[in-house]
C-alpha atoms as one frame of an Amber mdcrd trajectory, in Angstrom:
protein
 -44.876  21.858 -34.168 -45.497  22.111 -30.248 -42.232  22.647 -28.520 -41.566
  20.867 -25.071 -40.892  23.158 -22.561 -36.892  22.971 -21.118 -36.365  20.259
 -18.154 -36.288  22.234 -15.085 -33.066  22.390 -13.313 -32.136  20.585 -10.096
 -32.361  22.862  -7.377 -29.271  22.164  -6.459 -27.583  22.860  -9.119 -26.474
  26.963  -9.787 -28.049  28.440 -12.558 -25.204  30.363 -13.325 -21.192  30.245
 -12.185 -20.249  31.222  -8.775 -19.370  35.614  -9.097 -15.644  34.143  -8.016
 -15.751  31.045 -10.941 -12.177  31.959 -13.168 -11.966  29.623 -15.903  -8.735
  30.969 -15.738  -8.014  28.449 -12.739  -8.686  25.769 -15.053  -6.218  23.458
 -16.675  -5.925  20.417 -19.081  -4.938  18.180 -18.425  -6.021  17.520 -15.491
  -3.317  17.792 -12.667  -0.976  15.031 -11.460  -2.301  15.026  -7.918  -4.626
  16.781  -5.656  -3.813  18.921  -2.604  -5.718  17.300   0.773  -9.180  17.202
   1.356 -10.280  19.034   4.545  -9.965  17.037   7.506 -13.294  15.654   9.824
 -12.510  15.796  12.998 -14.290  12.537  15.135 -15.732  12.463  18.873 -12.825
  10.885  19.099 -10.313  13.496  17.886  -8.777  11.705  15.359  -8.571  13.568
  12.336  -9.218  11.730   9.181  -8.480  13.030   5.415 -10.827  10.866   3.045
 -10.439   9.995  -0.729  -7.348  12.160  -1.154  -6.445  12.095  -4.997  -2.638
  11.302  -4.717  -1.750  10.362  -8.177  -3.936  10.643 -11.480  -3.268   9.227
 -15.216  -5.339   9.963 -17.869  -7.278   6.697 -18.754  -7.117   5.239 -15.139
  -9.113   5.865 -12.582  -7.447   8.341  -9.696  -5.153   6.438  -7.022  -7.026
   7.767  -3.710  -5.737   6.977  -0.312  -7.183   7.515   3.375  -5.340   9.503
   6.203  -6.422   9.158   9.961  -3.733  11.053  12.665  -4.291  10.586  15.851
  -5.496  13.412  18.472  -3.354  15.846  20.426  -0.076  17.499  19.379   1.957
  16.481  16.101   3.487  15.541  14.038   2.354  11.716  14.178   4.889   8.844
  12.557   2.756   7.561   9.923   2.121   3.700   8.602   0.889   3.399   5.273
  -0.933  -0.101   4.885  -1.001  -1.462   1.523  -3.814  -3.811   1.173  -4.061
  -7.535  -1.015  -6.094  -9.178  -3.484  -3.836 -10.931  -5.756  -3.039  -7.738
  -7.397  -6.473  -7.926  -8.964  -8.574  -7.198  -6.264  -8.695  -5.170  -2.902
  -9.581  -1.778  -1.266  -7.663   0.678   0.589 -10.639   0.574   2.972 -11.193
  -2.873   4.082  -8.163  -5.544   5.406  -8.872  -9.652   5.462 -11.862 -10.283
   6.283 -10.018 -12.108   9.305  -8.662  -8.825  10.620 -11.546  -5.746  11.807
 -10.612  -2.748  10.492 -11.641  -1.267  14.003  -9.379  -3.516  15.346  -6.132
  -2.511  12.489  -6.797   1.030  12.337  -7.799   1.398  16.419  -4.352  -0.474
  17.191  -2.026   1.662  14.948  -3.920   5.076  16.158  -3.886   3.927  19.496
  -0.195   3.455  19.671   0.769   7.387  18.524   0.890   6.555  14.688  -0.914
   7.873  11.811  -2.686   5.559   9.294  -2.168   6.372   5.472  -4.082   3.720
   3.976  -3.963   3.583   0.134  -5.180   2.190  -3.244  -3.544   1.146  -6.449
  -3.268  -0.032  -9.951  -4.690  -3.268 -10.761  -2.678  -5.815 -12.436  -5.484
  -5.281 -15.484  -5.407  -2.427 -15.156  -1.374  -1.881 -15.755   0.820  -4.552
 -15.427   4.119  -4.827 -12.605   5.559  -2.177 -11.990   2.349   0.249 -11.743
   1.633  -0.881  -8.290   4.985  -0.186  -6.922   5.021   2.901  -8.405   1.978
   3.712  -7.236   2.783   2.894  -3.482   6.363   5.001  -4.875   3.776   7.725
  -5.508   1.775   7.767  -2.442   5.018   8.049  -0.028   6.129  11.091  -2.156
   2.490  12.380  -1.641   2.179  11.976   2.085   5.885  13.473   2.645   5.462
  16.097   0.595   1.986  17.333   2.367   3.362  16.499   5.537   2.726  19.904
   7.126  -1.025  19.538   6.068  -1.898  16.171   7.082   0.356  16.283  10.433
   3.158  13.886   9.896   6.479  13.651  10.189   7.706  13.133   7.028  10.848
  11.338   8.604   9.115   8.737  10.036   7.276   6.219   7.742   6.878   2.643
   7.603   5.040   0.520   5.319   2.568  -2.447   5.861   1.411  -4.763   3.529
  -0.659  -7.905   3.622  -0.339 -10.490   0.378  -0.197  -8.835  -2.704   0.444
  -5.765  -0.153   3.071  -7.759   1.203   4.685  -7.926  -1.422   4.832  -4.523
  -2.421   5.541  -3.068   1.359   8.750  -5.100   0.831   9.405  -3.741  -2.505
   9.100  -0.442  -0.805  11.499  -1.100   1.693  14.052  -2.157  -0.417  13.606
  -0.814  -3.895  14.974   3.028  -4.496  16.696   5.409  -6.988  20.044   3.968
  -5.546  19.474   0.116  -5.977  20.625  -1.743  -9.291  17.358  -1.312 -11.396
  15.869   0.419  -8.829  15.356   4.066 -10.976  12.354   2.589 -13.477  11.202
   1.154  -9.995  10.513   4.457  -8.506   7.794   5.827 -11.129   7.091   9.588
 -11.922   3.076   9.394 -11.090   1.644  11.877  -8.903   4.535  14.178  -7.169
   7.139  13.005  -9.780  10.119  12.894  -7.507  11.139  12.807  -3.731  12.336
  10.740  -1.461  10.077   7.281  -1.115  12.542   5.751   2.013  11.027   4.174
   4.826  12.188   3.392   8.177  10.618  -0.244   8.780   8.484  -2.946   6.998
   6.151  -5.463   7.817   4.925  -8.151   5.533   2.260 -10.023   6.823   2.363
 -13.326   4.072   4.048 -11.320   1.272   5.073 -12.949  -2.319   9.217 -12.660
  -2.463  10.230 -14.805  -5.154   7.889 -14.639  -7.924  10.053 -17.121 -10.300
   9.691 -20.071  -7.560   6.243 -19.268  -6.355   4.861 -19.579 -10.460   5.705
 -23.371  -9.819   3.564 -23.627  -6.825   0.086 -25.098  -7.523  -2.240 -22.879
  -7.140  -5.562 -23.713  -4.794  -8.431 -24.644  -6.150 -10.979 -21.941  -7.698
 -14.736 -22.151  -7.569 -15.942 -23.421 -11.703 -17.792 -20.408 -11.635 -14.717
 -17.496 -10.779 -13.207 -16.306 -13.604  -9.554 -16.016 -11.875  -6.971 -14.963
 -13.710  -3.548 -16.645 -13.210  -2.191 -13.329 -10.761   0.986 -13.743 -11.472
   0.741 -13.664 -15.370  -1.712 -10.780 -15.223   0.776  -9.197 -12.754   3.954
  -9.579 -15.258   1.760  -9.765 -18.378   3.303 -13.140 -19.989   3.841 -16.711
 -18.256   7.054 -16.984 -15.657   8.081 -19.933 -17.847   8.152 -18.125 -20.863
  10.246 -15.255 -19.558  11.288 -15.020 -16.057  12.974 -12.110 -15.945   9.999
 -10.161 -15.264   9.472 -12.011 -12.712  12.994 -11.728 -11.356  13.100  -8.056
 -11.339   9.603  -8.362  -9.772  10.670 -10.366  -6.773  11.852  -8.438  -3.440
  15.025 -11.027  -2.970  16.662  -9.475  -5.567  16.800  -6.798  -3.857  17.961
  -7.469  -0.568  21.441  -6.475  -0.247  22.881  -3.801   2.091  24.129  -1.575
   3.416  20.877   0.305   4.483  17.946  -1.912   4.616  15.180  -0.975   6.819
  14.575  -3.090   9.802  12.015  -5.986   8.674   8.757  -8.038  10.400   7.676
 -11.165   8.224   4.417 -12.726   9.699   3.505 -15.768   7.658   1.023 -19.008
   8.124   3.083 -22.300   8.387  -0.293 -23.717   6.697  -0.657 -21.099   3.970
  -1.873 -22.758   0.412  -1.858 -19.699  -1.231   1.712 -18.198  -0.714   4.027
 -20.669   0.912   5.552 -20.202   4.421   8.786 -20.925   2.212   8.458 -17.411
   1.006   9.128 -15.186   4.105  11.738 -17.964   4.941  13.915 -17.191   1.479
  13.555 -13.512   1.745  14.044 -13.681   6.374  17.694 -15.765   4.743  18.170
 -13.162   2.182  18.155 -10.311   3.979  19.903 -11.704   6.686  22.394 -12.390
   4.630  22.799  -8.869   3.824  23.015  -8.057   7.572  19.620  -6.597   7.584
  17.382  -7.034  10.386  14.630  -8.928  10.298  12.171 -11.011  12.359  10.202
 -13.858  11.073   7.394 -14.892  13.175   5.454 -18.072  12.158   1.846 -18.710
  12.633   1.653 -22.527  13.174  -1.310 -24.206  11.772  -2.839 -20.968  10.016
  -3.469 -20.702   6.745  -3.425 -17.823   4.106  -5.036 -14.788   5.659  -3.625
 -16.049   9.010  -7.461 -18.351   8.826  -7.223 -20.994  11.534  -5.033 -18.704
  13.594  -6.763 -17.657  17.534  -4.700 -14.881  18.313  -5.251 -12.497  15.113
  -4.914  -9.370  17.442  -2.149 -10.439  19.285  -0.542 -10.549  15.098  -1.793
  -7.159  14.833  -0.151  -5.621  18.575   2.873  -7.276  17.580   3.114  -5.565
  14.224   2.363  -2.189  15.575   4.880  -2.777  18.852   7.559  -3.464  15.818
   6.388  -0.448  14.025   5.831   2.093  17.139   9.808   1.281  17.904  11.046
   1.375  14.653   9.422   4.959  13.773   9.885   6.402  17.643  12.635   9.299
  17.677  16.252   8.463  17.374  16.608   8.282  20.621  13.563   5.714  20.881
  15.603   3.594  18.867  18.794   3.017  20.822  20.180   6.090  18.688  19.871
   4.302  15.713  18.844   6.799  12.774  17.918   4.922   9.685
């Protein structure tokens, strides 16, 4: 019997090992987190760190997130946008469809910040609280390789749209020191550190899950297969068990003394998430003495659709977020 010669090998694949290959420098299982890609420097100057694994678990696909610092001398304040999609859906890469990218990322860079853009967990993937801990995770990341990426790891704020909303407010308010706040915090990636932040916005943000499972949801094309995101979120119907959905919900968190300054930007038309949810969490927080600023789109709907002045939304968010993370003395001495 005629044997078939081998396949020949892809030329660009080695024949052999690198001299300087140590399987010795191998491990399993795999690590926890990866250190930073190199950097590409743009025309531009900007410096941007691509697909940066900040958090792995075996049987999920690795949490990656995006880092763009501005040029000149650091380090930067850094923003890390948390995008939305229902929890089911989304990509660290791309905001609403009604806000450019060019226009998000070219506002925050242009204003002295870094942008830490970042990916997580799926609701079907792992239910409530993977995400948080995930967005937990990727704070702990960027402070930790602050000296690498060239940010000041004293100086972050969160931004979240929706589902991102929801869980730049959970970041905000959520830590080791809040009443159920410990199992909030995770262990992925770095496994500990300090996941503070100095301001939030939450650009039409969920806040009380138990009163938003009431509200109708819109409409779905026959031919989506939608999941109910709140069920796939906390794994079981609200009216079977709301305490998931309690512990879930940023309003029960919002009691003082130190809670970050806050910006809630919210459609008075929105079908999806109801204006009525940046009002109760604007009245909760308030009522803790925090500061916050509720700005209401009139007429627009979820995604701010129907709305004119999208970038003037956006230059407002990143004025809010410029002051908040400027030096102490930027913010009339105020060290959060």
């Amino acid at each position: 019997m005629t044997q078939s010669p081998p396949a020949p090998r892809p030329e660009s694949l080695p024949a052999s090992p690198p001299a300087d290959f140590d399987t010795a420098d191998m491990a399993w299982p795999p690590p926890p987190y990866r250190p930073p890609v190199a950097p590409v420097t743009g025309p531009d100057g900007v410096r941007r760190f691509d697909g940066v694994t900040y958090a792995t678990t075996p049987g999920y696909r690795p949490r990656l997130l995006d880092v763009q610092v501005p040029a000149g001398e650091g380090p930067f304040p850094a923003v890390v946008w948390i995008h939305g999609g229902g929890w089911l859906d989304g990509d660290r890469r791309y905001p609403p469809p009604t806000v450019p990218a060019e226009l998000l990322h070219g506002a925050v860079l242009g204003a002295g910040l870094a942008l830490v853009c970042v990916d997580y967990r799926h609701s079907l993937e792992a239910p409530f609280p993977a995400q948080l801990h995930d967005v937990k995770a990727a704070i702990r990341y960027v402070r930790a390789f602050a000296g690498v990426l060239g940010i000041d790891p004293g100086r972050i704020g969160v931004w979240g749209e929706s589902a991102g909303g929801h869980l730049a407010a959970l970041a905000g308010l959520v830590g080791p020191g809040t009443a159920g706040g410990a199992a909030l915090e995770g262990t992925e990636g770095i496994g500990s550190g300090e996941t503070g932040v100095l301001a939030v916005v939450d650009w039409y943000g969920c806040s009380d899950l138990v009163a938003l499972a009431a509200h109708p949801m819109p409409p779905m094309p026959s031919e989506v297969a939608f999941p109910d995101p709140y069920e796939a979120l906390l794994g079981a119907p609200v009216a079977e068990d709301p305490e998931p959905a309690r512990v879930a919900s940023p309003v029960t968190y919002a009691a003082g003394p130190h809670l970050p300054p806050f910006l809630l930007v919210h459609g008075t038309h929105d079908g999806l998430v109801p204006y009525s949810q940046s009002e109760a969490l604007a009245a909760a927080l308030e009522g803790a003495g925090g500061e916050v600023a509720l700005r209401p789109v009139e007429g627009a709907d979820h995604i701010f659709l129907g709305s004119a002045d999208v970038p003037g939304i956006v230059a407002e968010s990143v004025a809010f977020l410029a002051r908040h993370l400027a030096p102490a003395g930027g913010r009339d001495g105020r060290d959060q």
